[in-house]
PDB file of C-alpha atoms in Angstrom:
ATOM      1  CA  MET A   1      54.459  58.337 -36.788  1.00 95.00           C
ATOM      2  CA  GLN A   2      54.536  54.570 -36.738  1.00 97.00           C
ATOM      3  CA  VAL A   3      52.570  52.078 -34.764  1.00 97.00           C
ATOM      4  CA  ARG A   4      52.776  48.385 -34.146  1.00 98.00           C
ATOM      5  CA  CYS A   5      49.741  46.186 -34.047  1.00 96.00           C
ATOM      6  CA  LEU A   6      49.031  44.621 -30.743  1.00 95.00           C
ATOM      7  CA  ILE A   7      45.597  43.119 -31.513  1.00 88.00           C
ATOM      8  CA  ASP A   8      44.439  41.790 -34.855  1.00 88.00           C
ATOM      9  CA  ARG A   9      41.411  39.866 -33.697  1.00 82.00           C
ATOM     10  CA  ILE A  10      38.496  41.176 -31.668  1.00 80.00           C
ATOM     11  CA  ASP A  11      37.092  38.850 -29.105  1.00 74.00           C
ATOM     12  CA  PRO A  12      33.816  39.910 -27.509  1.00 71.00           C
ATOM     13  CA  LYS A  13      34.761  38.009 -24.275  1.00 72.00           C
ATOM     14  CA  VAL A  14      37.965  40.056 -23.877  1.00 72.00           C
ATOM     15  CA  HIS A  15      37.491  43.408 -25.528  1.00 73.00           C
ATOM     16  CA  ASP A  16      35.128  46.320 -24.773  1.00 75.00           C
ATOM     17  CA  GLU A  17      31.690  46.189 -26.327  1.00 76.00           C
ATOM     18  CA  TRP A  18      32.228  49.368 -28.363  1.00 76.00           C
ATOM     19  CA  LEU A  19      35.324  47.788 -29.934  1.00 78.00           C
ATOM     20  CA  PHE A  20      33.305  44.666 -30.900  1.00 73.00           C
ATOM     21  CA  LYS A  21      30.594  46.876 -32.357  1.00 74.00           C
ATOM     22  CA  TRP A  22      33.136  48.932 -34.243  1.00 76.00           C
ATOM     23  CA  ALA A  23      34.546  45.753 -35.768  1.00 76.00           C
ATOM     24  CA  ASN A  24      30.922  44.946 -36.828  1.00 72.00           C
ATOM     25  CA  SER A  25      31.373  41.329 -35.565  1.00 57.00           C
ATOM     26  CA  ASN A  26      34.329  40.962 -37.970  1.00 59.00           C
ATOM     27  CA  LYS A  27      36.774  39.308 -35.681  1.00 60.00           C
ATOM     28  CA  GLN A  28      39.634  39.255 -38.192  1.00 70.00           C
ATOM     29  CA  LEU A  29      40.839  42.685 -39.258  1.00 86.00           C
ATOM     30  CA  GLU A  30      43.040  43.884 -42.182  1.00 90.00           C
ATOM     31  CA  ILE A  31      46.055  44.240 -39.830  1.00 94.00           C
ATOM     32  CA  THR A  32      48.637  41.794 -38.521  1.00 95.00           C
ATOM     33  CA  LYS A  33      49.764  41.461 -34.891  1.00 95.00           C
ATOM     34  CA  GLY A  34      53.392  42.546 -34.586  1.00 97.00           C
ATOM     35  CA  LYS A  35      53.529  44.478 -37.839  1.00 97.00           C
ATOM     36  CA  THR A  36      54.465  48.128 -37.956  1.00 97.00           C
ATOM     37  CA  TYR A  37      52.354  50.652 -39.899  1.00 97.00           C
ATOM     38  CA  VAL A  38      52.788  54.239 -40.935  1.00 98.00           C
ATOM     39  CA  VAL A  39      50.041  56.537 -39.560  1.00 98.00           C
ATOM     40  CA  MET A  40      48.510  58.675 -42.307  1.00 98.00           C
ATOM     41  CA  ALA A  41      46.094  60.558 -40.114  1.00 97.00           C
ATOM     42  CA  ILE A  42      44.513  60.489 -36.590  1.00 97.00           C
ATOM     43  CA  SER A  43      40.932  61.279 -35.815  1.00 96.00           C
ATOM     44  CA  LYS A  44      38.726  61.309 -32.808  1.00 94.00           C
ATOM     45  CA  TYR A  45      35.117  60.196 -32.595  1.00 92.00           C
ATOM     46  CA  SER A  46      33.014  59.704 -29.438  1.00 89.00           C
ATOM     47  CA  ASN A  47      36.217  60.235 -27.353  1.00 88.00           C
ATOM     48  CA  ASN A  48      38.003  57.329 -29.136  1.00 91.00           C
ATOM     49  CA  TYR A  49      41.087  57.973 -31.265  1.00 94.00           C
ATOM     50  CA  PHE A  50      41.606  56.284 -34.618  1.00 95.00           C
ATOM     51  CA  TYR A  51      44.710  55.749 -36.751  1.00 96.00           C
ATOM     52  CA  TYR A  52      44.330  55.861 -40.516  1.00 97.00           C
ATOM     53  CA  LEU A  53      46.776  53.492 -42.010  1.00 97.00           C
ATOM     54  CA  LEU A  54      47.224  51.252 -45.093  1.00 97.00           C
ATOM     55  CA  GLY A  55      45.803  47.853 -44.124  1.00 93.00           C
ATOM     56  CA  ASP A  56      47.228  44.535 -45.280  1.00 94.00           C
ATOM     57  CA  GLU A  57      44.851  44.121 -48.193  1.00 89.00           C
ATOM     58  CA  SER A  58      44.740  47.631 -49.561  1.00 82.00           C
ATOM     59  CA  SER A  59      47.269  50.292 -50.332  1.00 84.00           C
ATOM     60  CA  ASP A  60      44.981  52.574 -52.334  1.00 87.00           C
ATOM     61  CA  TYR A  61      43.388  54.257 -49.364  1.00 92.00           C
ATOM     62  CA  PRO A  62      43.864  54.163 -45.533  1.00 96.00           C
ATOM     63  CA  LEU A  63      41.530  52.463 -43.144  1.00 93.00           C
ATOM     64  CA  ALA A  64      40.588  53.728 -39.749  1.00 93.00           C
ATOM     65  CA  PHE A  65      41.528  51.491 -36.710  1.00 93.00           C
ATOM     66  CA  PRO A  66      41.056  52.253 -32.995  1.00 94.00           C
ATOM     67  CA  LYS A  67      44.201  53.447 -31.255  1.00 94.00           C
ATOM     68  CA  VAL A  68      43.776  50.643 -28.677  1.00 91.00           C
ATOM     69  CA  LEU A  69      44.837  48.032 -31.144  1.00 93.00           C
ATOM     70  CA  PHE A  70      48.389  49.629 -31.403  1.00 96.00           C
ATOM     71  CA  GLU A  71      51.389  50.879 -29.621  1.00 96.00           C
ATOM     72  CA  ILE A  72      53.470  53.890 -30.841  1.00 95.00           C
ATOM     73  CA  VAL A  73      56.930  52.673 -31.957  1.00 95.00           C
ATOM     74  CA  ASN A  74      58.032  55.965 -33.658  1.00 94.00           C
ATOM     75  CA  ASN A  75      56.546  59.074 -32.084  1.00 94.00           C
ATOM     76  CA  LYS A  76      57.865  61.457 -34.665  1.00 94.00           C
ATOM     77  CA  ILE A  77      54.982  63.411 -36.332  1.00 95.00           C
ATOM     78  CA  SER A  78      55.246  63.544 -40.165  1.00 96.00           C
ATOM     79  CA  LYS A  79      56.617  66.766 -41.355  1.00 96.00           C
ATOM     80  CA  TYR A  80      53.808  66.726 -43.923  1.00 97.00           C
ATOM     81  CA  TRP A  81      51.088  66.949 -41.183  1.00 96.00           C
ATOM     82  CA  ASP A  82      49.709  70.381 -40.284  1.00 95.00           C
ATOM     83  CA  CYS A  83      50.695  70.114 -36.646  1.00 90.00           C
ATOM     84  CA  ASN A  84      52.646  72.191 -34.201  1.00 85.00           C
ATOM     85  CA  LEU A  85      54.379  69.197 -32.574  1.00 89.00           C
ATOM     86  CA  GLU A  86      57.377  67.239 -33.786  1.00 90.00           C
ATOM     87  CA  PHE A  87      57.077  64.338 -31.430  1.00 92.00           C
ATOM     88  CA  VAL A  88      54.318  62.874 -29.214  1.00 90.00           C
ATOM     89  CA  ASN A  89      54.526  60.600 -26.231  1.00 85.00           C
ATOM     90  CA  SER A  90      50.742  60.367 -26.073  1.00 86.00           C
ATOM     91  CA  ILE A  91      48.026  61.022 -28.692  1.00 86.00           C
ATOM     92  CA  SER A  92      46.313  63.349 -26.214  1.00 85.00           C
ATOM     93  CA  GLU A  93      49.152  65.742 -26.685  1.00 88.00           C
ATOM     94  CA  LEU A  94      47.736  66.462 -30.161  1.00 88.00           C
ATOM     95  CA  ASP A  95      44.676  68.080 -28.642  1.00 85.00           C
ATOM     96  CA  ILE A  96      42.304  66.666 -31.251  1.00 91.00           C
ATOM     97  CA  LYS A  97      38.676  67.595 -30.759  1.00 92.00           C
ATOM     98  CA  ASP A  98      35.790  65.134 -31.558  1.00 93.00           C
ATOM     99  CA  GLN A  99      35.329  64.908 -35.349  1.00 92.00           C
ATOM    100  CA  ASP A 100      38.740  66.548 -36.073  1.00 94.00           C
ATOM    101  CA  VAL A 101      41.527  65.067 -38.106  1.00 95.00           C
ATOM    102  CA  CYS A 102      45.248  65.517 -37.589  1.00 96.00           C
ATOM    103  CA  SER A 103      47.065  65.017 -40.900  1.00 97.00           C
ATOM    104  CA  PHE A 104      48.241  66.991 -43.912  1.00 98.00           C
ATOM    105  CA  ILE A 105      46.399  70.367 -44.377  1.00 97.00           C
ATOM    106  CA  GLU A 106      43.899  69.231 -47.070  1.00 98.00           C
ATOM    107  CA  TRP A 107      42.566  66.317 -44.902  1.00 98.00           C
ATOM    108  CA  LYS A 108      42.722  68.378 -41.761  1.00 97.00           C
ATOM    109  CA  ASN A 109      40.648  71.147 -43.243  1.00 97.00           C
ATOM    110  CA  LEU A 110      38.059  68.923 -45.046  1.00 97.00           C
ATOM    111  CA  LYS A 111      37.885  66.338 -42.286  1.00 95.00           C
ATOM    112  CA  ASP A 112      35.452  63.563 -43.178  1.00 94.00           C
ATOM    113  CA  LEU A 113      34.723  64.995 -46.541  1.00 97.00           C
ATOM    114  CA  PHE A 114      38.358  64.427 -47.720  1.00 98.00           C
ATOM    115  CA  TYR A 115      38.094  60.752 -46.701  1.00 96.00           C
ATOM    116  CA  GLU A 116      34.624  60.338 -48.349  1.00 97.00           C
ATOM    117  CA  ASN A 117      36.062  61.885 -51.526  1.00 98.00           C
ATOM    118  CA  LEU A 118      38.940  59.506 -51.416  1.00 97.00           C
ATOM    119  CA  LEU A 119      36.703  56.538 -51.066  1.00 95.00           C
ATOM    120  CA  GLU A 120      34.539  57.850 -53.974  1.00 97.00           C
ATOM    121  CA  GLU A 121      37.805  58.090 -56.005  1.00 96.00           C
ATOM    122  CA  ASP A 122      37.538  61.778 -56.682  1.00 98.00           C
ATOM    123  CA  LYS A 123      40.495  62.370 -59.044  1.00 98.00           C
ATOM    124  CA  GLN A 124      41.888  65.436 -57.282  1.00 98.00           C
ATOM    125  CA  THR A 125      41.557  63.931 -53.792  1.00 98.00           C
ATOM    126  CA  VAL A 126      43.216  60.649 -54.895  1.00 98.00           C
ATOM    127  CA  LYS A 127      46.063  62.680 -56.507  1.00 98.00           C
ATOM    128  CA  VAL A 128      46.555  64.658 -53.273  1.00 98.00           C
ATOM    129  CA  PHE A 129      46.480  61.620 -51.065  1.00 98.00           C
ATOM    130  CA  GLU A 130      48.800  59.560 -53.314  1.00 97.00           C
ATOM    131  CA  SER A 131      51.389  62.383 -53.196  1.00 98.00           C
ATOM    132  CA  TYR A 132      51.294  62.617 -49.379  1.00 98.00           C
ATOM    133  CA  LYS A 133      51.136  58.878 -48.962  1.00 97.00           C
ATOM    134  CA  ASN A 134      54.291  58.331 -51.017  1.00 97.00           C
ATOM    135  CA  LYS A 135      56.100  61.145 -49.151  1.00 97.00           C
ATOM    136  CA  MET A 136      55.083  59.791 -45.724  1.00 97.00           C
ATOM    137  CA  LEU A 137      56.035  56.203 -46.639  1.00 96.00           C
ATOM    138  CA  LEU A 138      59.503  57.394 -47.809  1.00 96.00           C
ATOM    139  CA  GLU A 139      59.870  59.596 -44.743  1.00 96.00           C
ATOM    140  CA  ALA A 140      59.085  56.591 -42.495  1.00 94.00           C
ATOM    141  CA  GLU A 141      61.572  54.458 -44.428  1.00 92.00           C
ATOM    142  CA  LEU A 142      64.286  57.127 -43.916  1.00 90.00           C
ATOM    143  CA  ASP A 143      63.453  57.448 -40.294  1.00 82.00           C
ATOM    144  CA  ASN A 144      63.812  53.672 -39.815  1.00 76.00           C
ATOM    145  CA  PHE A 145      67.178  53.792 -41.688  1.00 71.00           C
ATOM    146  CA  ASP A 146      68.328  56.646 -39.353  1.00 60.00           C
ATOM    147  CA  ILE A 147      67.312  54.572 -36.263  1.00 54.00           C
ATOM    148  CA  GLU A 148      69.244  51.557 -37.590  1.00 53.00           C
ATOM    149  CA  LEU A 149      72.379  53.588 -38.131  1.00 50.00           C
ATOM    150  CA  LYS A 150      72.340  54.953 -34.520  1.00 50.00           C
TER     151      LYS A 150
END
C-alpha cells in the first residue's frame, strides 16, 4: 500500500485540535507534501487510524502519522502483511480494532511491543523489521513499475 502526503504542516487554526495535540505543537513533520510513501503498518488508537511509514529523516524505523494527512495512491495490500484482503478502497475495510496493528505477522501479534522493541533496537526485532522493510520497498517498486508499463 502506498499513500501520498496531503498535509505536511499542522496549523491549529485549520486542523482539528486532536491533530495539533498529536503533533505536539510541532508544525513541521518528517513528511513532504506530494511525496509518496510505502505503508509498513496501520494501527488504530482512539478511533483514529495511523500509517507507519519511513519519514524523510529516518529509514531505520517507521514513524506513525495520522491517516488524515494522506490519500491512498496504491490500494494493494502488501503480500507480506497478515491480512485477508488484497486491495482496500478504504482503511475501514481492514476492520482494525482499537490498539490493533495490521502488518506482517510478528508486528500484528506483538502490537505495540514490536514497535517498542524496534525503537529500543532489540537485535531480533530490528532484523525482522529490516527484512520485511526491504521486501515491502521492493514490492512497491515493482508495483510502480507494473503500473508504468500498463
